[in-house]
mmCIF file of C-alpha atoms in Angstrom:
data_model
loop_
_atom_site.group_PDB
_atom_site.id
_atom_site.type_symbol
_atom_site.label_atom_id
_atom_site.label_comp_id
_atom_site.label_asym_id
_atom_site.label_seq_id
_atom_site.Cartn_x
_atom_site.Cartn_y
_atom_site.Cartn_z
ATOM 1 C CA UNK L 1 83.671 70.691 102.953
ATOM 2 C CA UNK L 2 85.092 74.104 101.083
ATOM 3 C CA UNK L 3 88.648 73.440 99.862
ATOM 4 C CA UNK L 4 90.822 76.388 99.814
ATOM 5 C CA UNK L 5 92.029 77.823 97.041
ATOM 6 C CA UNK L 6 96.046 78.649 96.780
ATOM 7 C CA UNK L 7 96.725 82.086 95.799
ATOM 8 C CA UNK L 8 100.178 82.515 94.265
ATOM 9 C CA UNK L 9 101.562 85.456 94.208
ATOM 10 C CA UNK L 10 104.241 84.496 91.186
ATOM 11 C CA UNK L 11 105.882 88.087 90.802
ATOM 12 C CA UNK L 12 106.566 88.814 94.494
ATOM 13 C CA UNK L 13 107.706 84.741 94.976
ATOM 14 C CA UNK L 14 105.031 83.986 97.856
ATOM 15 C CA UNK L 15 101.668 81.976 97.988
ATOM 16 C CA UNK L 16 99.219 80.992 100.784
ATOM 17 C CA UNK L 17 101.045 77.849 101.219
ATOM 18 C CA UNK L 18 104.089 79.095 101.870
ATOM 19 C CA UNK L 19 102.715 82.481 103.793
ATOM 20 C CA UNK L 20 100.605 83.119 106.435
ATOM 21 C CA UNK L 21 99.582 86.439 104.978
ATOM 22 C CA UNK L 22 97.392 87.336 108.040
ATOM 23 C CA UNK L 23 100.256 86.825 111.088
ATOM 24 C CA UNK L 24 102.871 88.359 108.230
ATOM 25 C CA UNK L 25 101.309 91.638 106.913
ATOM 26 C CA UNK L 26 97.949 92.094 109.216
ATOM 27 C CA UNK L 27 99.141 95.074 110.565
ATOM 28 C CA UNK L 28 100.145 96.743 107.113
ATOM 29 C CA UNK L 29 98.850 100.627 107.141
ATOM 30 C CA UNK L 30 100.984 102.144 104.740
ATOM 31 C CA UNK L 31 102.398 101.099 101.394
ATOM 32 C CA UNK L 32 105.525 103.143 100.015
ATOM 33 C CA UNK L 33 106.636 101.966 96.548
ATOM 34 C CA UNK L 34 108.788 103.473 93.737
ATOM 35 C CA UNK L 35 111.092 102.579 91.049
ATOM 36 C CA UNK L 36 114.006 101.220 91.299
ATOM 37 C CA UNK L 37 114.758 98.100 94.065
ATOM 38 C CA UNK L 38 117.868 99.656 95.687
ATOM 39 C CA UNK L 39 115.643 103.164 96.368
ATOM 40 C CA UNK L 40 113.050 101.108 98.400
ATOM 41 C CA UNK L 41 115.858 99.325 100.086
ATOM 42 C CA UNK L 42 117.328 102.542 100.917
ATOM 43 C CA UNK L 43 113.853 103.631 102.232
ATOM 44 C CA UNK L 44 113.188 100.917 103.935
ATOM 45 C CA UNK L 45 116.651 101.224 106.144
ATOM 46 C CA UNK L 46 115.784 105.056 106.475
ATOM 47 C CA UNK L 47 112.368 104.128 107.871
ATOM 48 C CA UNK L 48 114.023 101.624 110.234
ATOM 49 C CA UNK L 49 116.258 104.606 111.558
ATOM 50 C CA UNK L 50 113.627 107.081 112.097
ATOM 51 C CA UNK L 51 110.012 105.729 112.754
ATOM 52 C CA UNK L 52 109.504 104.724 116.263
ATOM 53 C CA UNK L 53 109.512 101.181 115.421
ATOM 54 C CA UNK L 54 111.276 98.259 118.801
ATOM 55 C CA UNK L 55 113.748 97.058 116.705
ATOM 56 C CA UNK L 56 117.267 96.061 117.858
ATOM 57 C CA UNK L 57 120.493 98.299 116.742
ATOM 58 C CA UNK L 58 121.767 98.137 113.483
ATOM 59 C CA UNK L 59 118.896 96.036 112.676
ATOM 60 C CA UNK L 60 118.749 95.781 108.293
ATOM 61 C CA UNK L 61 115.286 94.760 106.730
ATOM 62 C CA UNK L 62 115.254 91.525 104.731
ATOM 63 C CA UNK L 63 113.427 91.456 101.255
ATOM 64 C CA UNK L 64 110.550 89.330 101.811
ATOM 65 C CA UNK L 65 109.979 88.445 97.871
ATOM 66 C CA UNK L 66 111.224 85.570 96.814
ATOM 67 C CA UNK L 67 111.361 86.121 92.574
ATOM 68 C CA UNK L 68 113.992 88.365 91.203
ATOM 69 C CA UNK L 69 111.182 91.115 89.850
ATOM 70 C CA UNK L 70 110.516 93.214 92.917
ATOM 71 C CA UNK L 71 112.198 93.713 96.130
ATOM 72 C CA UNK L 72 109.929 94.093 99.334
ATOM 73 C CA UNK L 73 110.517 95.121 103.121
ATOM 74 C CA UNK L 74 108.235 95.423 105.822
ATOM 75 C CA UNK L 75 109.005 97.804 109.242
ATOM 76 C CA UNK L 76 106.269 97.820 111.340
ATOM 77 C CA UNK L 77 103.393 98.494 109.722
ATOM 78 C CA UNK L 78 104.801 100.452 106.455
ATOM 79 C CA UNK L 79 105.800 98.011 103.027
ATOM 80 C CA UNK L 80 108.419 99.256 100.951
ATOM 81 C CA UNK L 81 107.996 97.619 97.336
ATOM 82 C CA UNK L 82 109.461 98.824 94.209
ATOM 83 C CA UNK L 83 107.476 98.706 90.965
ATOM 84 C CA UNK L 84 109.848 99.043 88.086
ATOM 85 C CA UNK L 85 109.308 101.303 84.987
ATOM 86 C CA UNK L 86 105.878 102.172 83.403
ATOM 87 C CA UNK L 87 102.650 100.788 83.760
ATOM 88 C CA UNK L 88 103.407 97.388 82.617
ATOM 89 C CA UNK L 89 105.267 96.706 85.630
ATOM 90 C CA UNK L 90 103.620 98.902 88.493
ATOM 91 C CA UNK L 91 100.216 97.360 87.396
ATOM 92 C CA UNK L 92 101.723 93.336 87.760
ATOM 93 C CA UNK L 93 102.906 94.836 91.642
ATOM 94 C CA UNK L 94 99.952 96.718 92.153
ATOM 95 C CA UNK L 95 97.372 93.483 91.384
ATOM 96 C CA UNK L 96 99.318 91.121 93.935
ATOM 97 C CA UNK L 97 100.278 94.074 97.059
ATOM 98 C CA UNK L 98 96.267 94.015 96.683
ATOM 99 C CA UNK L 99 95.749 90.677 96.875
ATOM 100 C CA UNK L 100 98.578 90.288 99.440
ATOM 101 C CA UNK L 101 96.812 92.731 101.856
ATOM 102 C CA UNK L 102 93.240 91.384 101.555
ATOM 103 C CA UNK L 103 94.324 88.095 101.921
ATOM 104 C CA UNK L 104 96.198 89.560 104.824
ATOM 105 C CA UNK L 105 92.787 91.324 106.003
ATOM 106 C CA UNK L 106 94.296 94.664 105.871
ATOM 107 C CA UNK L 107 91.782 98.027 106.901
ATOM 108 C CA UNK L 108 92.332 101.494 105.811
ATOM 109 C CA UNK L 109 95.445 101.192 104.190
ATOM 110 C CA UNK L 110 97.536 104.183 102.651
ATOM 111 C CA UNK L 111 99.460 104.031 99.312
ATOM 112 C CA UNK L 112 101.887 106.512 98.195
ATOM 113 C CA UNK L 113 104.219 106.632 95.441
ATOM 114 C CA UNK L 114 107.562 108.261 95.734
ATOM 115 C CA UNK L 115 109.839 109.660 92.996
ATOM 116 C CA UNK L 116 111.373 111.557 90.601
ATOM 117 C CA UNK L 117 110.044 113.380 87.882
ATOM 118 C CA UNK L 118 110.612 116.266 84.939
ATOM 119 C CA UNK L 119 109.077 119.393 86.010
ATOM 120 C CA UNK L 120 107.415 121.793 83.622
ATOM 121 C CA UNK L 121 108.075 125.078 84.610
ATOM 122 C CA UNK L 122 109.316 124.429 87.657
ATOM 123 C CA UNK L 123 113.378 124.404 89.194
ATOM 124 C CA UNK L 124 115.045 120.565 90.142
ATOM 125 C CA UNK L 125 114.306 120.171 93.542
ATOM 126 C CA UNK L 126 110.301 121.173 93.368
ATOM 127 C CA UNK L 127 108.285 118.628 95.272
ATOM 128 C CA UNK L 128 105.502 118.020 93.539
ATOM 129 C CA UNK L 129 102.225 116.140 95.223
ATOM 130 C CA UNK L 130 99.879 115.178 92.209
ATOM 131 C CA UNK L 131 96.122 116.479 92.430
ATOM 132 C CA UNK L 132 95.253 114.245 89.640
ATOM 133 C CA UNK L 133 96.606 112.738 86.666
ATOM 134 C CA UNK L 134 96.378 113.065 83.009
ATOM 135 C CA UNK L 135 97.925 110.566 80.641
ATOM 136 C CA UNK L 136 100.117 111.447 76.993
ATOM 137 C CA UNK L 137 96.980 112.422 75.307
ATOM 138 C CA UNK L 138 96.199 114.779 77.970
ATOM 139 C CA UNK L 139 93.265 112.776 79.139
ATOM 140 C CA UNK L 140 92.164 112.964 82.981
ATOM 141 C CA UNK L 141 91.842 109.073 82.810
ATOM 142 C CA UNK L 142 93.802 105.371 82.474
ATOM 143 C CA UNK L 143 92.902 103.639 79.294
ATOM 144 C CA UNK L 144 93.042 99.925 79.744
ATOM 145 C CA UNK L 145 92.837 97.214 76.746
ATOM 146 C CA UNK L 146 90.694 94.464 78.447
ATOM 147 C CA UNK L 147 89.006 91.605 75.860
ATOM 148 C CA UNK L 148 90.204 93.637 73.075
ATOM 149 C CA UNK L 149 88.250 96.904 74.175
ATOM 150 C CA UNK L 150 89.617 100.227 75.251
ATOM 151 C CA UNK L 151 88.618 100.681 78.570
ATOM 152 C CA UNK L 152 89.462 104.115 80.635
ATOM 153 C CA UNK L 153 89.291 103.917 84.641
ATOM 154 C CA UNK L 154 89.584 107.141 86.766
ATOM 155 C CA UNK L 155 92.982 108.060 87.880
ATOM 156 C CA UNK L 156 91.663 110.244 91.599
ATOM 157 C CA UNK L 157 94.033 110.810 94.078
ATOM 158 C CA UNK L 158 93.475 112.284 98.129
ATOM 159 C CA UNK L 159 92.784 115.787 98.494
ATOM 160 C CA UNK L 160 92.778 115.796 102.488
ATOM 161 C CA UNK L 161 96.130 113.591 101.842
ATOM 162 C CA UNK L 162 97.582 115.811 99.829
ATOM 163 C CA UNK L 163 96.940 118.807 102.022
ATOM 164 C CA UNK L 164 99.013 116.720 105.172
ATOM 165 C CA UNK L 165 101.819 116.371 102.884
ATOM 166 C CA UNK L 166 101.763 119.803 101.691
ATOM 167 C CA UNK L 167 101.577 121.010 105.371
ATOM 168 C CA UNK L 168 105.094 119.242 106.413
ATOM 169 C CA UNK L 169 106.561 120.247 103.205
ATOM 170 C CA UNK L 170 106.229 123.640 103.635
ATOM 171 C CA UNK L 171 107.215 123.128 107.447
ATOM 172 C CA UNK L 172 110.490 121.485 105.539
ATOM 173 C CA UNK L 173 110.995 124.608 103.357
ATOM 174 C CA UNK L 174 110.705 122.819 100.513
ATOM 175 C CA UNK L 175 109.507 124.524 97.337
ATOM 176 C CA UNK L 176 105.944 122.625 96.926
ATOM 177 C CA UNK L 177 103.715 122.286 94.381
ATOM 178 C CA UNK L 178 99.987 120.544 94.019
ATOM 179 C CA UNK L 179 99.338 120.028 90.467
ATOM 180 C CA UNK L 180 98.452 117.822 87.767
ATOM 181 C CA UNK L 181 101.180 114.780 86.272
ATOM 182 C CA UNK L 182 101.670 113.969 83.323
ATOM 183 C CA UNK L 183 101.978 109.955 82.895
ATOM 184 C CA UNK L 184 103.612 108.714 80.264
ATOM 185 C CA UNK L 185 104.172 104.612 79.393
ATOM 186 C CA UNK L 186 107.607 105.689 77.792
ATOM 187 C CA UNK L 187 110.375 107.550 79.034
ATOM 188 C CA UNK L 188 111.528 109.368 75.405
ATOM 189 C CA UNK L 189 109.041 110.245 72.348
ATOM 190 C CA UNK L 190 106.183 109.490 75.278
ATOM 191 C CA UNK L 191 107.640 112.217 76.965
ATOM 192 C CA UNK L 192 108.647 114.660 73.658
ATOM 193 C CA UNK L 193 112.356 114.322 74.466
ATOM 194 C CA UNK L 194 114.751 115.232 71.868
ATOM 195 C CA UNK L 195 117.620 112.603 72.545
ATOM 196 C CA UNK L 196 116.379 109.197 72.349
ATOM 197 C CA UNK L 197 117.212 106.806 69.721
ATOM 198 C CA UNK L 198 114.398 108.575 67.357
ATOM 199 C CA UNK L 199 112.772 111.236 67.348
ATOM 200 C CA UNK L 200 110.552 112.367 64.202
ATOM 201 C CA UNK L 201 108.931 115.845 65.649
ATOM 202 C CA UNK L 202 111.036 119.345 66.160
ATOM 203 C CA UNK L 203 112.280 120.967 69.285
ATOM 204 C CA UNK L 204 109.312 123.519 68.370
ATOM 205 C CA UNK L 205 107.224 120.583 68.194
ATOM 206 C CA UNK L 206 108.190 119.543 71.883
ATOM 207 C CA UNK L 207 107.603 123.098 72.765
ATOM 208 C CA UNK L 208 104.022 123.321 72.009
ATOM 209 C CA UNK L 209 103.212 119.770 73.283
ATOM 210 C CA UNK L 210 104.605 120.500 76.964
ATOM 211 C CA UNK L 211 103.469 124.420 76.642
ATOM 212 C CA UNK L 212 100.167 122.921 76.261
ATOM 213 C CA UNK L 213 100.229 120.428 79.437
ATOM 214 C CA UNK L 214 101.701 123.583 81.080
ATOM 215 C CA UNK L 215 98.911 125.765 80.895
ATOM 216 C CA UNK L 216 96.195 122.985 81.355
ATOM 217 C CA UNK L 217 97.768 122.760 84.811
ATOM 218 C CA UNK L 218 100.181 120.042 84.372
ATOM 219 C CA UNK L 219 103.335 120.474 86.607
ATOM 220 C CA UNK L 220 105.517 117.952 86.474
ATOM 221 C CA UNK L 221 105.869 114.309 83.832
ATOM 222 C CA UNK L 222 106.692 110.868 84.909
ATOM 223 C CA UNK L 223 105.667 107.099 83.966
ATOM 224 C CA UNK L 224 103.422 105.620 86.549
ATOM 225 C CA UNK L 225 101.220 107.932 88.029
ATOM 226 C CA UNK L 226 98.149 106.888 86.335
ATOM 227 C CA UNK L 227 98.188 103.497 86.374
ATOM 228 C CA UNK L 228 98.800 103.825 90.235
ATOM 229 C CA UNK L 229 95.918 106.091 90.701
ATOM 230 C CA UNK L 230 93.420 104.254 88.450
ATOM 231 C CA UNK L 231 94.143 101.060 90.524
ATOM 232 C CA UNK L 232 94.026 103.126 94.216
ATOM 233 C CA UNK L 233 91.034 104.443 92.683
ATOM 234 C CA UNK L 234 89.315 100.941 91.688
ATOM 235 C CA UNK L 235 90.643 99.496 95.209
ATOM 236 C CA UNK L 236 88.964 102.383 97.096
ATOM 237 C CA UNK L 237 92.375 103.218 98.835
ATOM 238 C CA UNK L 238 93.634 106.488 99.686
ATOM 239 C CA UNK L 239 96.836 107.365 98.061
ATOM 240 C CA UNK L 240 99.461 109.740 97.100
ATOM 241 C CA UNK L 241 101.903 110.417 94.521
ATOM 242 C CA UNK L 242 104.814 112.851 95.427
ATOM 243 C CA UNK L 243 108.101 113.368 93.262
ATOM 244 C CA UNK L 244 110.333 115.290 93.079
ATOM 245 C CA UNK L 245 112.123 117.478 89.979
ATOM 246 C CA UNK L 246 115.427 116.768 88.652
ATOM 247 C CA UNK L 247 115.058 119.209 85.967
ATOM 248 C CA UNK L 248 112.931 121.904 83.936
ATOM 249 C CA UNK L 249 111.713 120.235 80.699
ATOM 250 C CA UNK L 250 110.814 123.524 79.279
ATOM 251 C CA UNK L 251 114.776 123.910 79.267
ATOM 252 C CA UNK L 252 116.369 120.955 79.034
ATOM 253 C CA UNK L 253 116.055 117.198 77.905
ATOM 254 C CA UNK L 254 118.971 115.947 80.148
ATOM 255 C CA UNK L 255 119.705 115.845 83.923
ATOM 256 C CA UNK L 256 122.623 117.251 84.592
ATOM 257 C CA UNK L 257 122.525 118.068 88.440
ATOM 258 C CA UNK L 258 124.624 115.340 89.634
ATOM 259 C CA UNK L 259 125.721 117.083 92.786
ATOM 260 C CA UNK L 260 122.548 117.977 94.404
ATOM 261 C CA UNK L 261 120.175 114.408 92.798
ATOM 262 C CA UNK L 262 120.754 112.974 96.538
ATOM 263 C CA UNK L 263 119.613 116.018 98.668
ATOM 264 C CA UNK L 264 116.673 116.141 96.177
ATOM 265 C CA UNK L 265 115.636 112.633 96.095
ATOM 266 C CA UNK L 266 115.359 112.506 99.726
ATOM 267 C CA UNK L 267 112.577 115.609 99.758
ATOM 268 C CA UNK L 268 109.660 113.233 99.281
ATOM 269 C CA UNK L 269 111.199 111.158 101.531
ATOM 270 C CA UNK L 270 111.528 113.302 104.321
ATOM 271 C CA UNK L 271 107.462 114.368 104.056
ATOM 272 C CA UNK L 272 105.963 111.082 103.576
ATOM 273 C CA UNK L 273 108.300 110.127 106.839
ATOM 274 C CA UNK L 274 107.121 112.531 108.835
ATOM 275 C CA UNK L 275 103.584 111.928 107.796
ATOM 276 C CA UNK L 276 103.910 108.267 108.886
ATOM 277 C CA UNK L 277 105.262 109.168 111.919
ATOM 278 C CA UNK L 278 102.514 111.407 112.576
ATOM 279 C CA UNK L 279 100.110 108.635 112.142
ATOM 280 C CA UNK L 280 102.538 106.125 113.768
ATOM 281 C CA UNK L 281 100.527 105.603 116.994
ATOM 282 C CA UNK L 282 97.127 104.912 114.645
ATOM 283 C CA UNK L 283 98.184 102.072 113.105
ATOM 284 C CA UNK L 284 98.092 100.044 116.084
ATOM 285 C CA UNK L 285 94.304 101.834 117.417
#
């Protein structure tokens, strides 16, 4: 007789004993995640209003993990997780969503990750949808350490996805971009700002380093991108990364837009929305 093995999924606070992954999240075909816990709450609400999902008024979500690392909410067939800061953290959510769907026997699922970013060369507000990703070193790949060897997976992203998104963002009016991101696994000297606690290079320094992503193509900087990729990538998933600028780090270090970081945040929003909704009808074909 073959004994099952329990699967514990520790960091979202569910296991196959206490799930039925299959009845719960069978009919998963699109994953949203991002940063922080009360954005994908937010999303997830937002999604509830406007996706044509049967769900009674002023219905609210529930967070279906049960640990205090990640938040998740399901409506309909879209998950809303967040995954925290840097790779560390995205790569602990991104190994046990995975499991979670193919436990749940999950087909032709869609991941996209939604944020904010630094822009080089571009204005706060720019959407940016990521072609592909290059890490700090300016390397089109994500190095792993694995048995005490340096190990670099391929970070590629959806073409034909990114073209959609680009489609209803320019239907938006939204100034849109498709470029490279820059990923970087710290938000200060990963990133050549000048105000963190240290900082042992010049402003000219910074400069030349982000000049130099600049004209190999790189359009905007944030901290997960290629950890999410390399693992969409491994996972043979489609996915997307689209963020949005809150400032120009050719300029400036600091954000300083206070007024307008709402109407801004909401831009990648809106398109991945509107793709969903698009594809609404699919999910359940």
């Amino acid at each position: 007789m073959q004994v099952k093995m329990k699967v514990n999924l520790y960091h979202l606070g569910m296991s196959s004993d206490t799930h039925d992954f299959p009845k719960l999240f069978g009919d998963v075909k699109f994953v949203c995640c991002g940063g922080s816990s009360k954005r994908m709450e937010k999303l997830a609400n937002y999604f509830t209003e406007n996706l044509p999902v049967n769900y009674p008024y002023g219905f609210k979500p529930d967070n279906l993990c049960h640990s205090d690392r990640y938040v998740m909410y399901k409506v309909g067939p879209v998950l809303c997780v967040n995954h925290g800061m840097g790779h560390g953290s995205i790569s602990t959510m991104l190994h046990e969503v995975l499991k979670l769907l193919r436990m749940a026997n999950c087909k032709d699922t869609i991941f996209f990750r939604i944020g904010t970013s630094g822009g080089l060369g571009l204005p706060g507000g720019t959407v940016v949808i990521s072609e592909s990703v290059v890490d700090d070193l300016l390397e089109d790949s994500f190095e792993m350490h694995i048995l005490g060897k340096r190990v670099r997976k391929p970070t590629h992203l959806d073409s034909s996805l990114n073209n959609e998104l680009l489609k209803i963002a320019t239907e938006l009016n939204y100034n849109t971009v498709i470029g490279k991101t820059l990923c970087s696994n710290d938000f200060y000297e990963g990133q050549a700002r000048l105000d963190g606690a240290f900082c042992d290079y010049s402003k000219e320094e910074k400069l030349q380093f982000l000049q130099k992503a600049h004209l190999k193509g790189v359009k905007n900087i944030e901290m997960e991108s290629s950890c999410f990729s390399a693992f969409c990538t491994r996972a043979n998933v489609r996915a997307a990364v689209i963020c949005v600028t809150l400032l120009n780090r050719l300029e400036q270090d600091q954000i300083d837009a206070i007024d307008e970081l709402e109407e801004w945040e909401q831009r990648p929003v809106n398109v991945v929305t509107q793709y969903i909704a698009h594809h609404f009808n699919d999910a359940y074909n």
